[in-house]
Amino acid sequence: MKLNVIFLFTVVLTFWTTVLKAGPGDGLGLFLDFGQLKAVNNDTGTEYQTSKIGGVQYDYQFTLGDSFSFSLLGTEFSGKGVLPDNTKYEYYKAGILGAELRAWMGPLFIGVHGGQYYLTWIESLSSYSGINWSSGSGWGLGIEGESGWSLSWYNEKSEKIAFDDLPEQRVEGKRIILGYRWR
């Protein structure tokens, strides 16, 4: 916990004492997610993910002056998983629909976002647990060049997601995102 506070304090001081410059401008972005959004038992912290499959993210970024940008985003991640006492579901999908505010220093950015996180467990193409939602938030660091290519790292965590016949869960994870923005 202390390291997280020290790290965030250092990042804030860096941005505060440096002239901020907005990175690349407005545009649609499409990204591959190599990290993970995993299903976790809300009460015990048990992870239900058994392997990663991958994900995608899309966003549209709007510049706000010289130092900030605002994005509307959506992301979806799939993985293999096992629920205790319920072996009919082998896969899950988790995702986010939200908005992000970024502070820029040249091509480098730090972003915070919030929105609605969802989770569904999948038995087959025609049978799934239903899509259940909860609010959540995350933050990240990244670089986006003038060419449109970007690389970023994000930390995510949702609130409790309640299911009728499954344990209460949440979505959390650390994601590495590689993508391109059209301008």
PDB file of C-alpha atoms in Angstrom, residues 22 24-26 61-71 100-102 104:
ATOM      1  CA  ALA A  22      -1.444  17.075 -24.942  1.00  0.00           C
ATOM      2  CA  PRO A  24      -2.137  12.962 -30.094  1.00  0.00           C
ATOM      3  CA  GLY A  25      -5.502  14.526 -30.895  1.00  0.00           C
ATOM      4  CA  ASP A  26      -9.025  13.360 -31.491  1.00  0.00           C
ATOM      5  CA  GLN A  61     -10.595  10.405 -27.728  1.00  0.00           C
ATOM      6  CA  PHE A  62     -11.400  14.133 -27.571  1.00  0.00           C
ATOM      7  CA  THR A  63      -8.721  16.687 -26.687  1.00  0.00           C
ATOM      8  CA  LEU A  64      -9.437  19.150 -23.868  1.00  0.00           C
ATOM      9  CA  GLY A  65      -7.043  22.052 -24.266  1.00  0.00           C
ATOM     10  CA  ASP A  66      -3.293  21.523 -24.227  1.00  0.00           C
ATOM     11  CA  SER A  67      -2.983  19.179 -21.259  1.00  0.00           C
ATOM     12  CA  PHE A  68      -5.902  16.755 -21.108  1.00  0.00           C
ATOM     13  CA  SER A  69      -8.052  14.427 -23.170  1.00  0.00           C
ATOM     14  CA  PHE A  70     -11.368  12.676 -22.599  1.00  0.00           C
ATOM     15  CA  SER A  71     -12.268   9.246 -24.014  1.00  0.00           C
ATOM     16  CA  GLU A 100     -11.511   8.196 -19.125  1.00  0.00           C
ATOM     17  CA  LEU A 101      -9.682  11.445 -18.393  1.00  0.00           C
ATOM     18  CA  ARG A 102      -5.997  11.591 -19.339  1.00  0.00           C
ATOM     19  CA  TRP A 104      -0.532  14.337 -21.035  1.00  0.00           C
TER      20      TRP A 104
END
